[in-house]
PDB file of C-alpha atoms and ligand atoms in Angstrom:
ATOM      1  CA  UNK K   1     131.191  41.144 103.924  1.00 97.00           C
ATOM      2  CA  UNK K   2     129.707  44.948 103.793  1.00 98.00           C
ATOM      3  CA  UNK K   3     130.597  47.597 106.293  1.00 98.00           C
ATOM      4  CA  UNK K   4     127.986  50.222 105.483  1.00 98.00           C
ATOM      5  CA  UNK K   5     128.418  53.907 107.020  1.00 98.00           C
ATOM      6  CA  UNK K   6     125.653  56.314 106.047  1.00 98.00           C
ATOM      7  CA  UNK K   7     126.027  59.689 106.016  1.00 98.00           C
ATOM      8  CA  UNK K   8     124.076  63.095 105.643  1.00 98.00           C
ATOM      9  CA  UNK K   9     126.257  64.594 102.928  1.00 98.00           C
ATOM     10  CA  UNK K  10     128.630  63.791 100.202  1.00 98.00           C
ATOM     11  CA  UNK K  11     131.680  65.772 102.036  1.00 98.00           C
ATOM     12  CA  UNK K  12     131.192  63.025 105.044  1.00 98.00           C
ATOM     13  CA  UNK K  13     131.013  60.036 103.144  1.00 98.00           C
ATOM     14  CA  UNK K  14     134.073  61.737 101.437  1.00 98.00           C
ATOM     15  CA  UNK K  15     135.825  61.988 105.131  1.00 98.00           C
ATOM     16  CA  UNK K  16     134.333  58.574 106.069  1.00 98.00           C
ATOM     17  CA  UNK K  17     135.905  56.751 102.983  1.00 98.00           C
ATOM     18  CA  UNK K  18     139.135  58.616 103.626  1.00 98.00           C
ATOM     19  CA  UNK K  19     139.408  56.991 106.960  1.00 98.00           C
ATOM     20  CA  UNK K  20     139.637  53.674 105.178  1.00 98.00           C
ATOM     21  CA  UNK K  21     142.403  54.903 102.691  1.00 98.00           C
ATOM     22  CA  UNK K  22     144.474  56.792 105.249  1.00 98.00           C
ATOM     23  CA  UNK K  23     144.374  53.440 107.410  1.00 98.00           C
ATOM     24  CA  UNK K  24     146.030  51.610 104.551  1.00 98.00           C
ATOM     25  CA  UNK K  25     148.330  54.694 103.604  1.00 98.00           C
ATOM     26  CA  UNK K  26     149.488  54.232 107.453  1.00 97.00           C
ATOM     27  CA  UNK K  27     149.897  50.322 107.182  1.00 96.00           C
ATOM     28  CA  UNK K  28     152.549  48.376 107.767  1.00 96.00           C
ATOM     29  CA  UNK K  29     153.974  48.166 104.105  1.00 97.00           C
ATOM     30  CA  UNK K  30     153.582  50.238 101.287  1.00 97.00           C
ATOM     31  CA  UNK K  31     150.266  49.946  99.296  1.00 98.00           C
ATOM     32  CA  UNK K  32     149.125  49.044  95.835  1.00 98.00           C
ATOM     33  CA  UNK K  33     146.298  50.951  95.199  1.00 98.00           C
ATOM     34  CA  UNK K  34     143.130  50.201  92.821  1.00 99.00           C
ATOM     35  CA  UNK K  35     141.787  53.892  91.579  1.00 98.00           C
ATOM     36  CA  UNK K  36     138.439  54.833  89.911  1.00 98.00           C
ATOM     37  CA  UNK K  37     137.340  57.790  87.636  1.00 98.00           C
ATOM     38  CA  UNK K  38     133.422  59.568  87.627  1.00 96.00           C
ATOM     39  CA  UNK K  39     132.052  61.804  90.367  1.00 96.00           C
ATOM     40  CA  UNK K  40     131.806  59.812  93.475  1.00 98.00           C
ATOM     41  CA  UNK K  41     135.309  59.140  94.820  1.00 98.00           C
ATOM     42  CA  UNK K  42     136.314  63.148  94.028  1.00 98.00           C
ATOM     43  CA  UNK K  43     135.709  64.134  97.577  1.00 98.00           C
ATOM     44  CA  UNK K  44     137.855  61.094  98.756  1.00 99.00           C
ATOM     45  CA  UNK K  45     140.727  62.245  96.107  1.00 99.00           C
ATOM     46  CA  UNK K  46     140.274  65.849  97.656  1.00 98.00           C
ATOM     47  CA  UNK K  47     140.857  64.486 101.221  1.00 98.00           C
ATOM     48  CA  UNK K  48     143.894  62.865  99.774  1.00 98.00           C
ATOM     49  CA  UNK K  49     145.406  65.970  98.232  1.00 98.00           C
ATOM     50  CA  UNK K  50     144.414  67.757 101.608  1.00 98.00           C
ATOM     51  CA  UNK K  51     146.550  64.912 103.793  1.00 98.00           C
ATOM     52  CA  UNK K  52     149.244  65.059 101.287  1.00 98.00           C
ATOM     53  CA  UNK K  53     149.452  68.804 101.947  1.00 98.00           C
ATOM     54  CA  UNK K  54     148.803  69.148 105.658  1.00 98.00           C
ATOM     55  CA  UNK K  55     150.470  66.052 106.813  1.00 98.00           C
ATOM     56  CA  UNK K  56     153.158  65.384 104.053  1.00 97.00           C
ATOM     57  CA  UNK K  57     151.455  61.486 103.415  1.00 98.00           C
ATOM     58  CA  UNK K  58     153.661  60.477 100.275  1.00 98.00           C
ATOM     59  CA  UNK K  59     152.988  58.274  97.162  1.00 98.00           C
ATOM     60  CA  UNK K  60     156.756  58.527  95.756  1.00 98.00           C
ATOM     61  CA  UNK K  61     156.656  54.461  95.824  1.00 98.00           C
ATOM     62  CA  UNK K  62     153.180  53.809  95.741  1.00 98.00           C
ATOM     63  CA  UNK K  63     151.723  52.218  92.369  1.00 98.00           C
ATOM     64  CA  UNK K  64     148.267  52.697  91.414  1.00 98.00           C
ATOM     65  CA  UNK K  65     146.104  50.948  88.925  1.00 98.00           C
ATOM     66  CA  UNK K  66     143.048  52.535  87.515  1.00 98.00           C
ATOM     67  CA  UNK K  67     139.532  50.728  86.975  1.00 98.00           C
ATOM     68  CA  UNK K  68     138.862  51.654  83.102  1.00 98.00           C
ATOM     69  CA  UNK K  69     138.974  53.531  80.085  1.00 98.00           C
ATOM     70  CA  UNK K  70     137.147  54.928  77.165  1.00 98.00           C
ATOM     71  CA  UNK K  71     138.138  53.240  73.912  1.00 98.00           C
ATOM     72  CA  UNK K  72     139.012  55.922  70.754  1.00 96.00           C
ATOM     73  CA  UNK K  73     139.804  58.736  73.670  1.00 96.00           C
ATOM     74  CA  UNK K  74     143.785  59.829  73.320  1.00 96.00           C
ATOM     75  CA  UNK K  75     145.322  60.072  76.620  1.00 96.00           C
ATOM     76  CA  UNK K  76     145.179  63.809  76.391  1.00 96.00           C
ATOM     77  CA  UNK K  77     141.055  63.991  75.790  1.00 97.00           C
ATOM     78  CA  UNK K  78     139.591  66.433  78.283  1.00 96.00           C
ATOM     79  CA  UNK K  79     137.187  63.066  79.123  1.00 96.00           C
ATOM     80  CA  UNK K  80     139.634  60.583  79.209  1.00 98.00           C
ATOM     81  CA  UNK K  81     140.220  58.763  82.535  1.00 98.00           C
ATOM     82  CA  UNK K  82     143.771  59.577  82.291  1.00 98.00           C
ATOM     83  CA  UNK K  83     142.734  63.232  82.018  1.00 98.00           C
ATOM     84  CA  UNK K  84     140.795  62.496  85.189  1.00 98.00           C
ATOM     85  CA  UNK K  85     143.027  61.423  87.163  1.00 98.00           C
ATOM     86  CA  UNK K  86     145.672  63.658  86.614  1.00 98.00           C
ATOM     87  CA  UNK K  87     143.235  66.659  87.107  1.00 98.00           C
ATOM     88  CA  UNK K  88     141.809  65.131  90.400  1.00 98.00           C
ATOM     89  CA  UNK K  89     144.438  63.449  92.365  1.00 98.00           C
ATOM     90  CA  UNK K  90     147.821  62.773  90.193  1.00 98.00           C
ATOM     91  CA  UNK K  91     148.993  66.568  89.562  1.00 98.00           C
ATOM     92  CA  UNK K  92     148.295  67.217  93.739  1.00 98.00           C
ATOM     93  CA  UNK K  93     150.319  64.755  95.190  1.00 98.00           C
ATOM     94  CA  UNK K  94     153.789  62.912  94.980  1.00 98.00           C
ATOM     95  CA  UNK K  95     153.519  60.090  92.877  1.00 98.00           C
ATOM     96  CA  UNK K  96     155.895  59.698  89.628  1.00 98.00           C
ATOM     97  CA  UNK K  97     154.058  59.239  86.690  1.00 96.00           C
ATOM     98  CA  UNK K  98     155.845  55.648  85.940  1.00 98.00           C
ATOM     99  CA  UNK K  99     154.120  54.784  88.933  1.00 98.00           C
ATOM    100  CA  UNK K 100     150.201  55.115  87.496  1.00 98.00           C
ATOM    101  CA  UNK K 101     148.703  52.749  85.361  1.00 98.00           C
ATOM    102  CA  UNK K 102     145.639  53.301  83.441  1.00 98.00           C
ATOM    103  CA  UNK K 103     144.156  51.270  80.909  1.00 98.00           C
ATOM    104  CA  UNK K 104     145.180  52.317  77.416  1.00 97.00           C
ATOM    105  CA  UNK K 105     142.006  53.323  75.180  1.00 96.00           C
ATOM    106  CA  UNK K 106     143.982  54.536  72.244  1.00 96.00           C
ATOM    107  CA  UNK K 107     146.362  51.671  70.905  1.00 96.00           C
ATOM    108  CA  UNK K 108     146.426  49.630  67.866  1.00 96.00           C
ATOM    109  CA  UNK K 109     145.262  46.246  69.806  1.00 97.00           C
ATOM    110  CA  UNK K 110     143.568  47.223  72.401  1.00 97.00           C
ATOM    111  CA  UNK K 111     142.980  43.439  73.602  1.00 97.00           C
ATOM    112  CA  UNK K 112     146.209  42.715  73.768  1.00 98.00           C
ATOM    113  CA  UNK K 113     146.417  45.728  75.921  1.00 98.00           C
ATOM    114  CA  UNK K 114     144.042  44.416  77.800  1.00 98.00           C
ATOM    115  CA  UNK K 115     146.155  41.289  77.939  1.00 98.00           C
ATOM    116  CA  UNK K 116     149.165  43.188  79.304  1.00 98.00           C
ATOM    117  CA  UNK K 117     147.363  45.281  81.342  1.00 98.00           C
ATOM    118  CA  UNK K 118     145.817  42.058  83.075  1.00 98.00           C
ATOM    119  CA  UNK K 119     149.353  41.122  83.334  1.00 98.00           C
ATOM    120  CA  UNK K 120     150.750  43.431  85.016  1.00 98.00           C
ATOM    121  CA  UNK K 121     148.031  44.022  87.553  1.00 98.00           C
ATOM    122  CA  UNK K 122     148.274  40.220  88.535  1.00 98.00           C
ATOM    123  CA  UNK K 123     152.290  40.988  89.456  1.00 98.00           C
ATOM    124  CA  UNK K 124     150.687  42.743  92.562  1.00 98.00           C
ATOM    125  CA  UNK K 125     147.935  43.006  95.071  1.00 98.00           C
ATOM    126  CA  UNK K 126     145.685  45.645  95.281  1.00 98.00           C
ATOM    127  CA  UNK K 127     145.394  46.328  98.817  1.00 98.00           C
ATOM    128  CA  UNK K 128     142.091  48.626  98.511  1.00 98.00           C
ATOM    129  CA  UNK K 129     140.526  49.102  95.655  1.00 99.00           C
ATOM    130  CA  UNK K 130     138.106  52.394  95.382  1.00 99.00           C
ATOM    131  CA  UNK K 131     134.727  51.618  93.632  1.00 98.00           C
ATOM    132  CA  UNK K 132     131.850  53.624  92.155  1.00 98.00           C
ATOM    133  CA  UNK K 133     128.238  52.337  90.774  1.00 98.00           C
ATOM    134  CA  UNK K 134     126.827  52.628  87.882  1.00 96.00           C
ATOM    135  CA  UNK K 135     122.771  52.980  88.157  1.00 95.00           C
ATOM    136  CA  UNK K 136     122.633  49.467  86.545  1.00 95.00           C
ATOM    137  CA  UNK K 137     124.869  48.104  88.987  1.00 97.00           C
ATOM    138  CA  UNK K 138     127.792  48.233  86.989  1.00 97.00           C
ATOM    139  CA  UNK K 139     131.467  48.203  88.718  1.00 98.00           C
ATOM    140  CA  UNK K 140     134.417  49.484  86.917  1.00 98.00           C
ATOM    141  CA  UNK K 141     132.771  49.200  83.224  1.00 97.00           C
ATOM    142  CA  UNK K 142     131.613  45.745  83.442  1.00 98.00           C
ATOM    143  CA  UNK K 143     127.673  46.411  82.741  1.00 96.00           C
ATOM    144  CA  UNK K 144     124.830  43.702  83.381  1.00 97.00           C
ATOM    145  CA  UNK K 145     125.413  40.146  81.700  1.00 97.00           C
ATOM    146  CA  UNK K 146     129.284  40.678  82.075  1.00 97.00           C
ATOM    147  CA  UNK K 147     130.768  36.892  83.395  1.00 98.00           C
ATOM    148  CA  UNK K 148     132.320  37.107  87.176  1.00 98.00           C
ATOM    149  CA  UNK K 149     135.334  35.142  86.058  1.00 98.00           C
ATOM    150  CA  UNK K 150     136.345  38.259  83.832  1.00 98.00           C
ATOM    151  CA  UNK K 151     139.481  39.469  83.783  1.00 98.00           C
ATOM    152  CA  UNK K 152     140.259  43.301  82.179  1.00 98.00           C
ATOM    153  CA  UNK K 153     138.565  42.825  78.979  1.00 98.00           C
ATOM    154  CA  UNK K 154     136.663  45.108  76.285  1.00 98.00           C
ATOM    155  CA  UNK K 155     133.174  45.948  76.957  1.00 97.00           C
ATOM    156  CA  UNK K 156     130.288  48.034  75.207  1.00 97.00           C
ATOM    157  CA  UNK K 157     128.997  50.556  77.354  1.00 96.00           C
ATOM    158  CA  UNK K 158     125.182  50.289  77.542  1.00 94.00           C
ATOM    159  CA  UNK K 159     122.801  53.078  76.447  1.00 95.00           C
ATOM    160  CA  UNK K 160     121.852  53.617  80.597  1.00 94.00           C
ATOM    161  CA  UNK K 161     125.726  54.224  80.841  1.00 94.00           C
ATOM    162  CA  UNK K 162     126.347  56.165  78.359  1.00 97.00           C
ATOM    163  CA  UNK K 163     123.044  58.562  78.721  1.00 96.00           C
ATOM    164  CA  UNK K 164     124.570  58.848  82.756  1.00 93.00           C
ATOM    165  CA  UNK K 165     127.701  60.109  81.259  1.00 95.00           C
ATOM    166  CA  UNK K 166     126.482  62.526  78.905  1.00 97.00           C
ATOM    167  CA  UNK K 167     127.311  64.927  81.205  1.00 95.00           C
ATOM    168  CA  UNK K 168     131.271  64.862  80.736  1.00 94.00           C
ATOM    169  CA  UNK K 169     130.598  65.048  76.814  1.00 96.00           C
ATOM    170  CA  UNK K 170     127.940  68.011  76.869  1.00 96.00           C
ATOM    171  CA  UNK K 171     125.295  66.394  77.889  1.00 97.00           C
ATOM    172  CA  UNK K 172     125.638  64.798  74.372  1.00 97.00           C
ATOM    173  CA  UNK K 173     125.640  61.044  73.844  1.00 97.00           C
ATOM    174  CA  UNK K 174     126.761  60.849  70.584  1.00 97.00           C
ATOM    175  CA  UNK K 175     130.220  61.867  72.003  1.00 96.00           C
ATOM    176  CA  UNK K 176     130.270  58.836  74.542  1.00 97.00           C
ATOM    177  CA  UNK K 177     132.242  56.183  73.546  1.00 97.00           C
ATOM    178  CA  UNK K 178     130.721  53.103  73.115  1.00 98.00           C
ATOM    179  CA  UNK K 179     133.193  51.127  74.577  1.00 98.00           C
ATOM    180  CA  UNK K 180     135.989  50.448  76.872  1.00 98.00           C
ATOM    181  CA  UNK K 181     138.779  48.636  78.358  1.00 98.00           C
ATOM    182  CA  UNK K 182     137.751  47.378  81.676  1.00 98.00           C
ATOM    183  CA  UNK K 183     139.120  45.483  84.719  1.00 98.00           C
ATOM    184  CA  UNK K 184     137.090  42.257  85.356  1.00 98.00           C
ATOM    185  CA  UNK K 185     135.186  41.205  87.987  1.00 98.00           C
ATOM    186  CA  UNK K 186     137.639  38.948  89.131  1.00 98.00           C
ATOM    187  CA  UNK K 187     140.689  41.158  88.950  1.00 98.00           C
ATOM    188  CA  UNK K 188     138.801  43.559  91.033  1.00 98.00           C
ATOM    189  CA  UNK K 189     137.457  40.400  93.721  1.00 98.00           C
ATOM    190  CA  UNK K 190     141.548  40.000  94.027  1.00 98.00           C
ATOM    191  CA  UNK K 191     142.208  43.337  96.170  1.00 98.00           C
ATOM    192  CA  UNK K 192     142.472  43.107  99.419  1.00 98.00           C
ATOM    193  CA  UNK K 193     139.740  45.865 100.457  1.00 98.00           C
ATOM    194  CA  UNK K 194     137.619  47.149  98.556  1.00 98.00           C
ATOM    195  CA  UNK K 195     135.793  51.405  99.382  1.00 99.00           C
ATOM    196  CA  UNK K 196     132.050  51.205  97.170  1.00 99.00           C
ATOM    197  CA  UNK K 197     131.038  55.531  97.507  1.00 99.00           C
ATOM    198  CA  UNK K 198     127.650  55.766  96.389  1.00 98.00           C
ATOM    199  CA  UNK K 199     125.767  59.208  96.844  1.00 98.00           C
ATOM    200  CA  UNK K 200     122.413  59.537  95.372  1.00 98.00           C
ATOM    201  CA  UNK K 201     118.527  58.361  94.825  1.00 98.00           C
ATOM    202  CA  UNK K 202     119.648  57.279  91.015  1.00 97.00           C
ATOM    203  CA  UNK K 203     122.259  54.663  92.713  1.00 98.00           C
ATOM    204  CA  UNK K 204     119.523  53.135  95.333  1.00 98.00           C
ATOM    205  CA  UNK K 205     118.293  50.622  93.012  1.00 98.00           C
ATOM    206  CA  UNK K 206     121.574  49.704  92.098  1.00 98.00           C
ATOM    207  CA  UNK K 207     122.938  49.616  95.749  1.00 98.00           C
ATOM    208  CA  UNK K 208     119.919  47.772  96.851  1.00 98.00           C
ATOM    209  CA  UNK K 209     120.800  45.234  93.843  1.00 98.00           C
ATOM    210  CA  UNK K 210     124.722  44.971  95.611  1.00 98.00           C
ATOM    211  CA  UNK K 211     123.545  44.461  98.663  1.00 98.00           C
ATOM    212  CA  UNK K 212     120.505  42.730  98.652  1.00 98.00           C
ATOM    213  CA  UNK K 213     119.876  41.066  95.544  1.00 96.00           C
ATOM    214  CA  UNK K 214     120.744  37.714  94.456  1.00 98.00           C
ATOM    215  CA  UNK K 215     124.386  37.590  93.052  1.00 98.00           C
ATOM    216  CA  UNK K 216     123.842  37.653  89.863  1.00 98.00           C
ATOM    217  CA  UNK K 217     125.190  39.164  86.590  1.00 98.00           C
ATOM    218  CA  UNK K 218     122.557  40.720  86.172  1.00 98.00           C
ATOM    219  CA  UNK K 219     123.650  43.222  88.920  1.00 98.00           C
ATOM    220  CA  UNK K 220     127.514  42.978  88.736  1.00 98.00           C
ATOM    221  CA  UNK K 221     128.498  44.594  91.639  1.00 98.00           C
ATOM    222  CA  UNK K 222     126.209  42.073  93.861  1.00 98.00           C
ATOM    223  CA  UNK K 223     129.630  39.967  93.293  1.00 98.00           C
ATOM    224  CA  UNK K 224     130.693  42.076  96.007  1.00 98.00           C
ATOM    225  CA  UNK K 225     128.277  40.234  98.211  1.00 98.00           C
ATOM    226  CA  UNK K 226     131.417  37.058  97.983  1.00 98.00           C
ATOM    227  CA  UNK K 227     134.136  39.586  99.043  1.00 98.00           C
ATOM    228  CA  UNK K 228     135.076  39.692 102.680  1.00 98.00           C
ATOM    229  CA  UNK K 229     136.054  43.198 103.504  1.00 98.00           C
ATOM    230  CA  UNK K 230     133.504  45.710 100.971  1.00 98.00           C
ATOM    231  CA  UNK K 231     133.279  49.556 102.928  1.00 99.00           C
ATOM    232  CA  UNK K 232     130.379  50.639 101.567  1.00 99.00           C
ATOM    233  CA  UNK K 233     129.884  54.498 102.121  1.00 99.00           C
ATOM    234  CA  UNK K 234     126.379  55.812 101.197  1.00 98.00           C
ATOM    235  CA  UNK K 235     124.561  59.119 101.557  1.00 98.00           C
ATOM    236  CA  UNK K 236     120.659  58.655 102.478  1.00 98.00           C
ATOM    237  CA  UNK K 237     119.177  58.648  99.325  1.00 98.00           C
ATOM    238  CA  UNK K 238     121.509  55.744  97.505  1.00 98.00           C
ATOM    239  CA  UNK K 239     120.702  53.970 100.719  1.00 98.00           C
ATOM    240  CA  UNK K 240     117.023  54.499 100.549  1.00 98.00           C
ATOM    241  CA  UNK K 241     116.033  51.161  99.210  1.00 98.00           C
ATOM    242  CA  UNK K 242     117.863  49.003 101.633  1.00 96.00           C
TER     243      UNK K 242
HETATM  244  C1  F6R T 301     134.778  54.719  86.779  1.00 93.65           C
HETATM  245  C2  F6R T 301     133.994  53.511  86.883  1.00 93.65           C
HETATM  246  C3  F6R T 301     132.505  53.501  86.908  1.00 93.65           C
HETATM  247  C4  F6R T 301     131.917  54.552  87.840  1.00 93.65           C
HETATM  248  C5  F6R T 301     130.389  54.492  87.799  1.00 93.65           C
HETATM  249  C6  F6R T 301     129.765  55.562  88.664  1.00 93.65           C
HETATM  250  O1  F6R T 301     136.166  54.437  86.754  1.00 93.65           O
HETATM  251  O2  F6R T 301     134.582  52.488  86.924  1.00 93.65           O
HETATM  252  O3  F6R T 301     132.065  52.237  87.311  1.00 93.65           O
HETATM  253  O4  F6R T 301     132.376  54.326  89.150  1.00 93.65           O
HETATM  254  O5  F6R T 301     129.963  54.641  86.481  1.00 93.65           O
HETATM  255  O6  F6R T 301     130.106  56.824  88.150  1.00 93.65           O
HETATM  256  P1  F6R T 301     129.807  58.152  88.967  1.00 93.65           P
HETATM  257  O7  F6R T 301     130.671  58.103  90.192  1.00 93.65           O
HETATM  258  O8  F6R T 301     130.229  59.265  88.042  1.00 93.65           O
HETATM  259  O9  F6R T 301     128.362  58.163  89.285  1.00 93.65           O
END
């Protein structure tokens, strides 16, 4: 089921989504959370620092578990998503580093690290899980085609992915990586919420395809459409074609 809040600009859907976060922060045990890299949940990260800061909101015992990774990226890339992370929320607040999990991109076997990673996200519950879209409806990095019964797997990026993230790599998709270890659809269906930001006219197909499209794989994220508590925070234009 989708709660959809629309907003003007990126810094209220930020604020909005933040409400959502903070109310399971505040809840009556403490949270797993499900994290994701790219542009749209920075603003929500930046609210989190802020609360950390102003209002002393701790993640000493809270675990996190990240969406993705690129594959062939070391851990200290400037592009990999544990470089993200770190630079955007991690270093700001709290939480121990033993605490964080992120796919690994770099190892010797990266299915089996897929395997373990799997594993050890199924020892807990996400209780919200924060989601971007990819402009062919992608979630995490499962892209179009990708089965709903997936669990974190390896997946080539498509070219519409990869030319959208040319702009972390100098605008230069020959640095992209053309693959990556992802959560699956249904280890993301698991968590308990789920916060979709979407800001953007290059998302409103793609949010239109979540939303009100048939589920199919052909749109990943309209699997969303079969969870029952999606908060779904758009600016006008990604919510243009609804
Ligand atoms: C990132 C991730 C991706 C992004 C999506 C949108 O961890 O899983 O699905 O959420 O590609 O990226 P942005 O927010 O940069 O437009």
């Amino acid at each position: 089921m989708f709660h959809v809040t629309i907003k003007d600009t990126y810094d209220e859907v930020s604020k909005e989504a933040f409400k959502i976060m903070k109310s399971v922060l505040n809840g009556d045990h403490t949270p797993v959370l499900g994290l994701a890299t790219g542009s749209s949940p920075v603003g929500l990260y930046q609210e989190m620092i802020k609360d950390h800061k102003e209002n002393g909101t701790s993640y000493k015992d809270i675990l996190t578990f990240n969406l993705d990774e690129y594959i062939g990226l070391p851990r200290d890339h400037r592009e990999s998503y544990w470089t993200f992370m770190h630079q955007n929320l991690f270093n700001y607040i709290d939480i121990p580093d033993e605490n964080v999990h992120v796919p690994l991109g770099c190892g010797e076997d990266p299915e089996a690290d897929c395997r373990a990673y799997e594993d050890e996200l199924s020892r807990h519950i996400v209780d919200v899980q924060v989601l971007g879209i990819g402009s062919d409806g992608h979630i995490a990095f499962n892209e179009p085609g990708c089965p709903f019964d997936s669990l974190t797997h390896l997946m080539d990026l498509t070219e519409q992915t990869r030319r959208d993230n040319a702009r972390f790599f100098d605008g230069d998709i020959t640095q992209v990586p053309t693959k990556a270890a992802t959560m699956g659809l249904a280890s993301i269906m698991r968590a308990r919420k789920i916060i979709m930001i979407a800001t953007g006219e290059n998302k409103a197909d793609a949010i239109k395809g979540m939303m009100k499209g048939p589920m199919t794989v052909d749109c990943p994220a309209s699997i969303l459409q079969a969870h029952p508590e999606v908060y779904v925070f758009l600016d006008k234009a990604a919510a243009s074609k609804l």
